[in-house]
Coordinates of C-alpha atoms in Angstrom, one line a residue:
M1 CA -45.8 -12.9 4.0
L2 CA -42.3 -14.6 5.0
A3 CA -41.2 -13.9 1.1
A4 CA -42.2 -10.2 1.6
D5 CA -40.2 -10.2 5.0
R6 CA -37.3 -11.1 3.7
R7 CA -36.7 -8.7 1.6
P8 CA -35.2 -6.0 2.8
A9 CA -32.6 -8.5 4.8
D10 CA -32.0 -10.4 1.6
S11 CA -31.7 -6.7 0.0
E12 CA -28.8 -5.1 2.7
T13 CA -26.9 -9.0 2.3
A14 CA -27.1 -8.5 -1.1
W15 CA -25.5 -4.9 -1.3
K16 CA -22.8 -5.7 1.7
T17 CA -21.8 -9.1 -0.6
R18 CA -21.1 -6.8 -3.1
F19 CA -19.4 -4.4 -1.5
F20 CA -17.0 -7.3 0.2
W21 CA -16.5 -8.7 -3.5
L22 CA -15.7 -5.2 -4.8
L23 CA -13.2 -4.8 -1.7
L24 CA -11.5 -7.8 -2.5
G25 CA -10.8 -7.4 -6.2
V26 CA -9.7 -3.9 -5.3
V27 CA -6.7 -5.4 -2.9
V28 CA -5.4 -8.2 -5.2
V29 CA -5.5 -5.6 -8.2
R30 CA -3.5 -3.0 -6.2
G31 CA -1.9 -6.1 -4.6
L32 CA -0.1 -7.6 -8.3
F33 CA 0.0 -3.9 -9.5
L34 CA 1.8 -3.2 -6.6
V35 CA 4.5 -6.5 -7.7
F36 CA 4.9 -4.3 -10.9
F37 CA 5.1 -0.7 -9.0
V38 CA 7.9 -2.1 -6.7
E39 CA 9.8 -3.3 -9.1
S40 CA 9.8 -0.5 -12.0
T41 CA 9.3 2.8 -10.1
D42 CA 11.7 4.6 -7.4
L43 CA 10.3 6.2 -4.2
A44 CA 9.0 9.7 -5.3
G45 CA 10.5 12.9 -4.2
D46 CA 8.1 13.8 -1.1
E47 CA 8.2 9.8 -0.8
A48 CA 11.7 9.5 -0.3
Y49 CA 11.6 13.3 2.3
Y50 CA 9.4 11.3 4.5
W51 CA 11.1 8.0 4.6
D52 CA 14.1 9.8 5.7
W53 CA 12.1 10.9 8.4
G54 CA 11.3 7.5 9.9
R55 CA 14.9 7.0 10.2
R56 CA 14.7 9.9 13.2
P57 CA 11.2 9.3 14.4
D58 CA 10.7 13.0 16.5
W59 CA 8.1 14.7 17.9
G60 CA 8.2 17.4 14.7
Y61 CA 9.8 18.1 11.3
Y62 CA 10.6 21.0 8.9
S63 CA 7.3 21.3 7.3
K64 CA 5.1 18.6 8.7
P65 CA 3.7 16.8 11.8
P66 CA 5.6 13.6 12.7
M67 CA 2.2 10.9 11.6
I68 CA 4.2 10.2 8.3
G69 CA 7.9 10.0 10.0
W70 CA 5.9 7.7 12.5
L71 CA 4.6 5.7 9.9
N72 CA 7.8 5.1 7.7
A73 CA 9.9 4.2 10.9
L74 CA 7.2 1.5 11.6
A75 CA 7.3 0.1 8.0
G76 CA 10.5 0.5 7.5
W77 CA 11.2 -1.8 10.5
L78 CA 8.1 -3.9 9.6
S79 CA 9.5 -4.5 5.9
G80 CA 13.7 -4.3 6.7
N81 CA 14.0 -0.9 5.5
S82 CA 13.2 -1.7 1.7
E83 CA 10.6 0.1 -0.7
W84 CA 7.9 -2.6 0.2
G85 CA 7.2 -0.9 3.0
P86 CA 6.1 2.6 2.3
R87 CA 4.7 1.4 -0.9
I88 CA 2.4 -1.3 1.6
G89 CA 1.3 1.4 3.9
A90 CA 0.4 3.9 0.7
L91 CA -2.4 0.4 -0.2
L92 CA -3.6 -0.2 3.2
L93 CA -4.1 3.6 4.2
G94 CA -5.9 4.0 0.6
T95 CA -7.6 1.1 1.0
L96 CA -8.9 1.8 4.8
S97 CA -10.3 5.1 3.1
L98 CA -12.5 3.4 0.5
V99 CA -14.4 1.1 3.0
V100 CA -14.5 4.6 5.8
A101 CA -16.0 6.4 3.1
W102 CA -18.7 2.8 2.8
L103 CA -18.8 3.2 6.1
F104 CA -19.8 7.2 5.9
A105 CA -22.1 6.9 3.3
R106 CA -24.1 3.7 4.3
A107 CA -25.0 6.1 7.6
L108 CA -26.6 8.6 5.7
F109 CA -28.2 6.7 2.9
G110 CA -28.0 3.1 3.4
L111 CA -26.2 -0.2 1.5
R112 CA -27.1 0.4 -1.9
T113 CA -26.4 3.9 -2.1
A114 CA -23.0 2.8 0.1
F115 CA -21.7 0.3 -2.6
W116 CA -22.3 2.9 -5.7
A117 CA -20.6 6.0 -3.2
A118 CA -17.8 3.8 -2.6
L119 CA -17.2 2.4 -6.4
L120 CA -17.2 6.4 -7.1
V121 CA -14.5 6.9 -4.5
L122 CA -12.7 4.1 -6.2
C123 CA -12.8 5.5 -9.6
T124 CA -11.3 8.8 -8.8
P125 CA -7.8 9.1 -9.5
A126 CA -7.1 10.4 -5.9
N127 CA -8.1 7.3 -4.7
G128 CA -5.4 5.8 -6.9
A129 CA -2.7 8.0 -5.8
L130 CA -3.2 7.7 -2.2
S131 CA -3.0 4.0 -3.1
L132 CA 0.2 4.0 -4.3
F133 CA 2.3 6.8 -2.9
F134 CA 3.1 7.1 1.0
T135 CA 2.8 11.1 1.7
I136 CA 1.1 12.7 4.3
D137 CA -2.7 13.1 2.5
A138 CA -2.7 9.1 2.5
P139 CA -3.0 9.5 6.3
L140 CA -5.0 13.0 6.5
V141 CA -7.6 11.4 3.9
L142 CA -8.1 8.4 6.2
L143 CA -8.5 10.1 9.1
W144 CA -10.4 13.1 7.7
T145 CA -12.8 10.4 6.1
L146 CA -13.1 8.7 9.6
G147 CA -13.8 12.4 11.4
L148 CA -16.4 12.6 9.0
W149 CA -17.9 9.4 9.9
L150 CA -17.2 10.0 13.7
F151 CA -18.8 13.4 13.7
W152 CA -22.3 11.9 12.2
R153 CA -22.3 8.7 15.0
A154 CA -21.5 11.6 17.7
A155 CA -24.3 14.1 16.5
E156 CA -27.0 10.8 16.0
V157 CA -26.4 10.1 19.8
P158 CA -25.0 14.0 21.2
Q159 CA -25.1 11.9 24.7
S160 CA -23.1 9.4 24.2
W161 CA -19.5 10.7 25.5
G162 CA -17.6 7.4 24.2
R163 CA -18.7 8.6 20.8
W164 CA -17.5 12.3 21.2
I165 CA -14.0 11.1 22.7
L166 CA -13.5 8.5 19.8
L167 CA -14.2 11.4 17.5
G168 CA -11.4 13.7 19.3
L169 CA -8.9 10.8 19.6
V170 CA -8.9 10.9 15.2
L171 CA -8.8 14.8 14.9
G172 CA -5.6 14.5 17.5
L173 CA -4.4 11.7 14.8
G174 CA -5.2 13.4 12.1
V175 CA -3.8 17.1 13.1
L176 CA -0.8 15.0 13.9
S177 CA -0.9 13.7 10.4
K178 CA -1.0 17.5 8.7
Q179 CA -2.2 21.1 9.9
M180 CA -4.9 21.1 7.6
M181 CA -7.1 18.9 10.2
L182 CA -7.9 22.2 12.1
V183 CA -9.5 23.1 9.8
F184 CA -12.1 20.2 10.3
P185 CA -13.1 21.6 14.2
V186 CA -13.7 24.9 12.4
L187 CA -15.9 23.2 10.0
M188 CA -17.5 21.0 12.5
L189 CA -18.8 24.0 14.9
L190 CA -19.7 26.0 11.8
W191 CA -22.1 23.2 10.3
A192 CA -23.8 22.9 13.6
A193 CA -24.1 26.4 14.2
L194 CA -25.7 26.7 10.4
S195 CA -27.9 23.5 11.0
P196 CA -30.8 24.5 12.5
A197 CA -32.3 21.1 13.3
D198 CA -28.3 20.3 14.9
R199 CA -27.9 24.0 16.5
G200 CA -27.9 22.6 20.2
L201 CA -25.0 20.0 19.4
L202 CA -22.8 23.8 20.1
R203 CA -24.8 23.3 24.0
R204 CA -23.6 19.4 24.3
P205 CA -19.6 19.5 26.8
G206 CA -19.2 16.1 24.1
L207 CA -17.8 18.5 20.9
W208 CA -16.2 20.5 22.7
L209 CA -14.5 17.8 24.6
A210 CA -13.5 16.4 20.8
V211 CA -11.8 19.7 19.7
L212 CA -10.2 20.1 23.5
I213 CA -9.1 16.4 22.7
E214 CA -7.2 17.0 19.1
F215 CA -5.8 19.9 20.7
V216 CA -4.3 17.9 23.2
F217 CA -3.0 16.2 21.0
L218 CA -1.1 19.4 19.4
I219 CA 0.5 20.0 22.5
P220 CA 3.8 17.9 21.7
V221 CA 3.9 19.3 18.3
L222 CA 4.0 22.8 19.6
L223 CA 7.2 22.0 22.0
W224 CA 9.2 20.7 19.6
N225 CA 8.8 23.6 17.7
A226 CA 9.3 25.8 20.1
R227 CA 12.8 23.8 20.9
H228 CA 13.3 24.5 16.8
Q229 CA 12.8 28.2 16.3
W230 CA 9.0 27.7 15.7
I231 CA 10.7 25.9 11.5
T232 CA 7.2 24.1 10.8
V233 CA 5.6 27.2 12.1
Q234 CA 7.8 29.3 9.8
H235 CA 7.3 26.9 6.4
T236 CA 3.6 27.1 7.1
A237 CA 3.2 30.8 7.2
H238 CA 4.9 31.2 3.7
H239 CA 1.7 29.9 2.5
F240 CA -0.1 32.8 3.2
D241 CA 3.2 35.7 1.9
D242 CA 1.6 38.5 0.2
N243 CA 3.3 38.8 -3.3
S244 CA 1.1 40.9 -4.6
H245 CA -0.6 39.3 -7.1
S246 CA -2.4 40.8 -9.9
L247 CA -6.4 40.6 -10.1
G248 CA -5.9 38.4 -12.9
D249 CA -3.4 35.9 -10.9
Y250 CA -6.2 35.8 -8.8
V251 CA -8.5 35.0 -11.6
V252 CA -6.3 32.6 -12.4
T253 CA -6.2 30.5 -9.6
F254 CA -9.6 30.8 -8.8
L255 CA -10.7 29.6 -12.5
Q256 CA -7.9 26.8 -11.9
F257 CA -9.1 25.2 -8.7
P258 CA -12.6 23.7 -10.1
G259 CA -10.2 22.4 -12.6
L260 CA -7.9 20.9 -10.6
Q261 CA -11.1 19.3 -8.6
A262 CA -11.8 17.4 -11.5
A263 CA -8.7 16.1 -12.4
V264 CA -8.7 14.5 -8.5
Y265 CA -12.2 13.4 -8.4
S266 CA -12.3 12.5 -12.2
P267 CA -14.1 14.6 -14.5
V268 CA -17.1 12.4 -14.1
T269 CA -17.8 12.3 -10.4
W270 CA -16.8 16.0 -10.3
A271 CA -19.8 16.3 -12.6
L272 CA -21.6 14.6 -10.4
I273 CA -21.0 16.3 -7.6
V274 CA -22.0 19.9 -9.0

């Protein structure tokens, strides 16, 4: 009887241990590869562009919100403005994204599935790239994944103000990383509206507080833009310009999308998701 009672706990410990060794291996291998990568590869164009932002910390920049500039300022200060700063920053954020993905999968499906989910994330080209190149997507992916996990936790205990506030803070940091984070509250509200079991969340003030907190973080960025001819807004608007594409162009773009997704996630992972 005692042996049977211990089995679930032993199994959980085993899967936690497996993830610990997986994570340790990831850090060691990526760290060793980083030595070669820094010595043989210059900063990519986008990386150098964002690194220059770090020399002038501000509340906004031409094309993106300020988070990557702030992170580069911190990385430059810690590394003496060497290439090691951005590279280590990318390694840390990419690896933390892996940890948060494991936490989210554990909350949804348990430790066994969480381990395999983390392994799948690790095998994606996207996670590898985020761990090498210090661009806006490194903090965005980390904060988006963290937002998913925190939203799930808040939905589990909707009366907890603390969970909603923490979610709002993460979403706020996310919107300081990339404009795409503005889509998150829209998807969050759509999920609550379309899920009959969770529609009651729309009547929870905590949910709306989280959305409000995110938009409060946007205020200094908007004020900066107002003082700079709304330059970031103008840049973002160009993505929605109507260039009068033909129907064939739209069909090609539509067909390219799953191909790009397969490249980002790896064909095997993409096939499993589909």
